[in-house]
Tab-separated table of C-alpha atoms in Angstrom:
chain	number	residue	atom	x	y	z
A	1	UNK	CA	-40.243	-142.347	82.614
A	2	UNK	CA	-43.950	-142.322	82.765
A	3	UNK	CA	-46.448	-139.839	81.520
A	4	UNK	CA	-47.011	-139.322	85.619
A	5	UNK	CA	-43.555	-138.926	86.112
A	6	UNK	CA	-42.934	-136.552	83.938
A	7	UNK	CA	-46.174	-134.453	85.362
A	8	UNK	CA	-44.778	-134.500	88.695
A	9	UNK	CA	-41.392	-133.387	87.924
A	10	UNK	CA	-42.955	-130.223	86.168
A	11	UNK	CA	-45.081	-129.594	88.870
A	12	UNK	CA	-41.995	-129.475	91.386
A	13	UNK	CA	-39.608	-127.636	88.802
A	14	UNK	CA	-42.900	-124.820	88.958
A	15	UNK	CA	-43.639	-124.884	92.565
A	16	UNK	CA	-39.682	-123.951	92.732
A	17	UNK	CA	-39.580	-121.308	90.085
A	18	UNK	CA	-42.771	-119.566	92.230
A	19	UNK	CA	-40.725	-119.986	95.726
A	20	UNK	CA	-37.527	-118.192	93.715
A	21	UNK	CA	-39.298	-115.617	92.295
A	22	UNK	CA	-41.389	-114.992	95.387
A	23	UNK	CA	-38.425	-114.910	97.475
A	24	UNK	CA	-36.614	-112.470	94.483
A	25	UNK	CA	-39.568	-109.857	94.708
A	26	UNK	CA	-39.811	-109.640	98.378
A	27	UNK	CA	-35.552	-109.046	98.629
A	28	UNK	CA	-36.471	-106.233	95.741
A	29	UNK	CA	-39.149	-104.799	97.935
A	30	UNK	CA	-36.870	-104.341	100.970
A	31	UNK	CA	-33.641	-102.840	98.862
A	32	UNK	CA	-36.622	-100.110	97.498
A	33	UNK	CA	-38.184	-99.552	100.845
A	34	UNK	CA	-34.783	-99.179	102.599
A	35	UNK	CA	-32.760	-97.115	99.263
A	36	UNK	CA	-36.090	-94.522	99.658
A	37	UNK	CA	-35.410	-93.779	103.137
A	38	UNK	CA	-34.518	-90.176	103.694
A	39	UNK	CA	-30.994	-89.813	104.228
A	40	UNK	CA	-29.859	-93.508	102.612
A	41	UNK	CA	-30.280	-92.459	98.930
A	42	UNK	CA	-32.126	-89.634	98.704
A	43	UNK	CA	-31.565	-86.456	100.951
A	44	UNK	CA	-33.987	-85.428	103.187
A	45	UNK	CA	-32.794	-81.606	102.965
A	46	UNK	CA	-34.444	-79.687	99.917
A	47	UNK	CA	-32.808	-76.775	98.794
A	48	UNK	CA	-35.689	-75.354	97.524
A	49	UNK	CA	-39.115	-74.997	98.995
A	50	UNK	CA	-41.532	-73.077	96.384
A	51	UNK	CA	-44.839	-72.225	98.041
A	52	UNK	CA	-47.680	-69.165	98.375
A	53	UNK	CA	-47.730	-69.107	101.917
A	54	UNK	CA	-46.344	-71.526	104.857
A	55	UNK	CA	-48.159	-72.101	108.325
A	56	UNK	CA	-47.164	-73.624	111.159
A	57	UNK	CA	-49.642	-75.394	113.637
A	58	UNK	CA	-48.857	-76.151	117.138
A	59	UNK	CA	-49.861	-78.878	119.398
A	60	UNK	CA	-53.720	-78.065	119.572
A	61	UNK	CA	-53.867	-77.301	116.062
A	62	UNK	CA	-53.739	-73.309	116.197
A	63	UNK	CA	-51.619	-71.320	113.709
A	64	UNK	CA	-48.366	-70.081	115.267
A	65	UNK	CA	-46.254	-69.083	112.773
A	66	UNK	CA	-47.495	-67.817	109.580
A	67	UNK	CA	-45.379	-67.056	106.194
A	68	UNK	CA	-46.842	-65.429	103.398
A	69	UNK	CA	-47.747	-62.161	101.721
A	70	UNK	CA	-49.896	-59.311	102.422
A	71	UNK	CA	-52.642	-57.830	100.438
A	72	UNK	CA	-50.198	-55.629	99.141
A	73	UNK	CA	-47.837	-58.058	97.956
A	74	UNK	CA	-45.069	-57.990	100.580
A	75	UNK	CA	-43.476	-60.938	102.152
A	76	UNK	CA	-44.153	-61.406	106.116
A	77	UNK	CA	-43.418	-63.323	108.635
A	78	UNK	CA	-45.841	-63.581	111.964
A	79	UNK	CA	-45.402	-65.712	115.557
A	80	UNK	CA	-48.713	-66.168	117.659
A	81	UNK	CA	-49.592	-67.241	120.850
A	82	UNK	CA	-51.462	-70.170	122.050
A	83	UNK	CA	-54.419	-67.931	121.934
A	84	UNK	CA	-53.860	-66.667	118.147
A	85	UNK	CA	-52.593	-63.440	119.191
A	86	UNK	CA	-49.606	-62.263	117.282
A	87	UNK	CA	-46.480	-61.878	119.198
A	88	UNK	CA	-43.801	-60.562	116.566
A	89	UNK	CA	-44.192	-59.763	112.916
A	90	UNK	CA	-41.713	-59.025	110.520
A	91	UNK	CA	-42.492	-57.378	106.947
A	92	UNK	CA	-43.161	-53.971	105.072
A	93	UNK	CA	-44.841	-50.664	106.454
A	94	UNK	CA	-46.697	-48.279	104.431
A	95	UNK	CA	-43.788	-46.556	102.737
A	96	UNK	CA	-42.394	-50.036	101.772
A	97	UNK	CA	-39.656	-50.264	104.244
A	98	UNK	CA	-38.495	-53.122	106.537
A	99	UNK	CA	-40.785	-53.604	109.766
A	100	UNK	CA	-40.357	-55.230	112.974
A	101	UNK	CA	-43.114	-55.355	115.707
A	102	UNK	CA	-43.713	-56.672	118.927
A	103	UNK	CA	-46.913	-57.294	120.570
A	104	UNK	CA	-48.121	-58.327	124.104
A	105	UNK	CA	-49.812	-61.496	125.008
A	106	UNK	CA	-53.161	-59.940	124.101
A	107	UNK	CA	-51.941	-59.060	120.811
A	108	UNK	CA	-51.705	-54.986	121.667
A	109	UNK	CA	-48.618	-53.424	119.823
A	110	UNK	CA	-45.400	-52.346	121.773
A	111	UNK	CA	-42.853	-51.376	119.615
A	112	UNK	CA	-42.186	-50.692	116.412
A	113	UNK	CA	-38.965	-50.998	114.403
A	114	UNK	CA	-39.592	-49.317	111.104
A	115	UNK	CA	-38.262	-46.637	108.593
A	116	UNK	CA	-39.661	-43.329	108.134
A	117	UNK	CA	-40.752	-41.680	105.055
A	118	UNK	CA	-37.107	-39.707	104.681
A	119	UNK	CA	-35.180	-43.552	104.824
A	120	UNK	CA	-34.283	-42.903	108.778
A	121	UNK	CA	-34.555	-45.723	111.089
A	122	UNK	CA	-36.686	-45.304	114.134
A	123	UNK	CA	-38.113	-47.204	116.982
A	124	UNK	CA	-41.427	-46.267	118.423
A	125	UNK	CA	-42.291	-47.814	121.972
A	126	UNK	CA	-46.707	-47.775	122.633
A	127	UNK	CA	-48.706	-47.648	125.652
A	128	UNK	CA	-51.423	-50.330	126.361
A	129	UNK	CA	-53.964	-47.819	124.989
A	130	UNK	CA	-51.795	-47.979	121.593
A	131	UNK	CA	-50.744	-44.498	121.587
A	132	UNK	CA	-47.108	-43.994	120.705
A	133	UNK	CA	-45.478	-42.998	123.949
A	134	UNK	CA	-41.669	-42.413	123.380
A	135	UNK	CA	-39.519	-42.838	119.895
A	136	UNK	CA	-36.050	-43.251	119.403
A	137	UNK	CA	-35.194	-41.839	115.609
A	138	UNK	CA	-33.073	-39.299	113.451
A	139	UNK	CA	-33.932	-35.770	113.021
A	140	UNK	CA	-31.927	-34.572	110.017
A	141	UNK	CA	-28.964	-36.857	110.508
A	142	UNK	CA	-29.378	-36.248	114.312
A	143	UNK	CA	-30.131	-38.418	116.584
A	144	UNK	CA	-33.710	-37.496	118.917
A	145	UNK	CA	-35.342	-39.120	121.380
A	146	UNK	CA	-39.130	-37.826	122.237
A	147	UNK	CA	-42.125	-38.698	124.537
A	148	UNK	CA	-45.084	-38.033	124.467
A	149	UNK	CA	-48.974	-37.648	126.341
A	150	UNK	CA	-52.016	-40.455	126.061
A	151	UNK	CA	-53.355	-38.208	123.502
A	152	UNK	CA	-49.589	-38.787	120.950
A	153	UNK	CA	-48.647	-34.906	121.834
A	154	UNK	CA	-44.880	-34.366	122.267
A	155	UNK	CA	-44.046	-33.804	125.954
A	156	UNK	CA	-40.168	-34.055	125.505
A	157	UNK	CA	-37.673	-33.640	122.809
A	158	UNK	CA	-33.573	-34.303	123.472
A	159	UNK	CA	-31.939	-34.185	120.208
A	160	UNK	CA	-29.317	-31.726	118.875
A	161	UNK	CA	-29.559	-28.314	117.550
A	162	UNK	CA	-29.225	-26.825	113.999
A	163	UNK	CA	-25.460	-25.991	115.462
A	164	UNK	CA	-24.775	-29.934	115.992
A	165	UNK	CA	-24.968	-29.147	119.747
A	166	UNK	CA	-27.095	-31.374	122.290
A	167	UNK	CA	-30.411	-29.374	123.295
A	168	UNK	CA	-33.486	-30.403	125.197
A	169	UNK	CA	-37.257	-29.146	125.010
A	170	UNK	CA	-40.303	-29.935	126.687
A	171	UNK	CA	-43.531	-29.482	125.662
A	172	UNK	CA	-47.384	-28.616	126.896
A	173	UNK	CA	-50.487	-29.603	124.068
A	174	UNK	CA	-47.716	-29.413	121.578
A	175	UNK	CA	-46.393	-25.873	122.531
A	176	UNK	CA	-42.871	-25.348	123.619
A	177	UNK	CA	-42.247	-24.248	127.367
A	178	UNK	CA	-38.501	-24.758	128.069
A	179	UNK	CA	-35.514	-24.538	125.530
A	180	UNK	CA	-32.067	-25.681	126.561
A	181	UNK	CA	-29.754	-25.318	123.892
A	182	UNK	CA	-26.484	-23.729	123.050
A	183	UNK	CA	-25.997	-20.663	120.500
A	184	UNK	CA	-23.758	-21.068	117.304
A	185	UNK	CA	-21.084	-20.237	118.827
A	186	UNK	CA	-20.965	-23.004	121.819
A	187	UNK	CA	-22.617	-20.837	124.194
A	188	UNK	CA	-25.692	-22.358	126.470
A	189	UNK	CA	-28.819	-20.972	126.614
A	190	UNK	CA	-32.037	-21.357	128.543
A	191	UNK	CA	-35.923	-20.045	126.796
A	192	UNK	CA	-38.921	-20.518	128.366
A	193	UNK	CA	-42.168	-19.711	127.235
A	194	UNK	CA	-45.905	-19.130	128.142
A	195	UNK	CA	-48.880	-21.987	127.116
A	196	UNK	CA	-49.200	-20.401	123.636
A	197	UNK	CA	-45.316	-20.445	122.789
A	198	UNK	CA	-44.774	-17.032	123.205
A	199	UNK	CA	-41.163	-16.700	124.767
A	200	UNK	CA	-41.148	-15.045	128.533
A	201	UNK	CA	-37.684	-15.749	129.759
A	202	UNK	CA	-34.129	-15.731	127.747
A	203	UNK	CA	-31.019	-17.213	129.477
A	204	UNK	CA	-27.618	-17.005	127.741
A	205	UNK	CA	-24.634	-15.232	127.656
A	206	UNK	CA	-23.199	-12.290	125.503
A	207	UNK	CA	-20.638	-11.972	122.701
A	208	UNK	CA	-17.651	-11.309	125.296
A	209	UNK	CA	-19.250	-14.792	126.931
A	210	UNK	CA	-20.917	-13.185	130.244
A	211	UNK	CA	-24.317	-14.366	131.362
């Protein structure tokens, strides 16, 4: 075997070592790209998301879900419309209770699922002008349910009496004009009384039980 022949044997045996170990890296490629695809060997569900604060964009790029804290350090949650008005939040009042509210499509407030400052759940319902108009709450362990005037003064007031017994009051400018209630002993009674609370009127009945 020539000097020639020996040249052109090595050149083949190279030219096939490249084609092998071309043909090796580009199988190695594929089994990488294909093993990193989520679900095949990694998962694509994290447990665990650690982060300061989450939004979500929609469509045209506004914010419509936001997840975060407030300047006061308390975890919320916030949906907005398509015009970046918020729609529902979900995070801490001012006494650090729980808070849900619920807005209108031009981001005015409606109602108001919160806790008040003695640990009593309540749910306050607001006029377009954002004046509280009715609530639905707990009045010393007693369930109440009150409305009230554009200017937040208490028109009417059904809860129970000191007795445990239903009673119902309305109001004018925050003075009382009619009392229906019961006495302690199960008996009704019906007060009214003038524009400065003074009482006019007393209807009830007597300790044999006659009106």
């Amino acid at each position: 075997m020539t000097k020639d022949d020996r040249l052109n044997q090595l050149e083949k045996q190279v030219r096939g070592l490249k084609e092998l170990l071309y043909g090796m890296g580009t199988i190695t490629l594929v089994i990488v790209i294909y093993l990193l695809k989520p679900g095949v060997f990694f998962s694509d569900i994290t447990d665990v998301i650690k982060t300061r604060e989450l939004k979500v964009l929609g469509e045209e790029g506004g914010e419509i879900v936001s997840i975060g804290t407030n300047t006061e350090g308390h975890g919320f949650i916030t949906t907005y419309n398509e015009e970046g008005k918020p729609l529902v939040s979900i995070g801490c009042n001012k006494n650090d209770d729980g808070s849900i509210n619920t807005y209108d499509n031009k981001g005015r407030r409606f109602v108001s699922l919160i806790t008040d400052k003695d640990g009593e759940g309540n749910i306050a319902i607001y006029n377009k002008e954002g004046e509280r108009a009715a609530a639905i709450g707990i009045n010393e362990g007693r369930g109440a349910i009150e409305t009230y005037n554009k200017e937040g003064e208490r028109l009417v007031a059904l809860g129970a009496t000191g007795y445990d017994e239903g009673s119902l009051s309305t109001f004018n400018k925050g003075k009382m004009l009619v009392g229906l209630g019961s006495t302690g002993d199960g008996e009704g009674t019906i007060t009214t009384y003038n524009k400065e609370g003074t009482e006019l009127v007393g209807l009830g009945t007597n300790e044999p039980g006659h009106g």
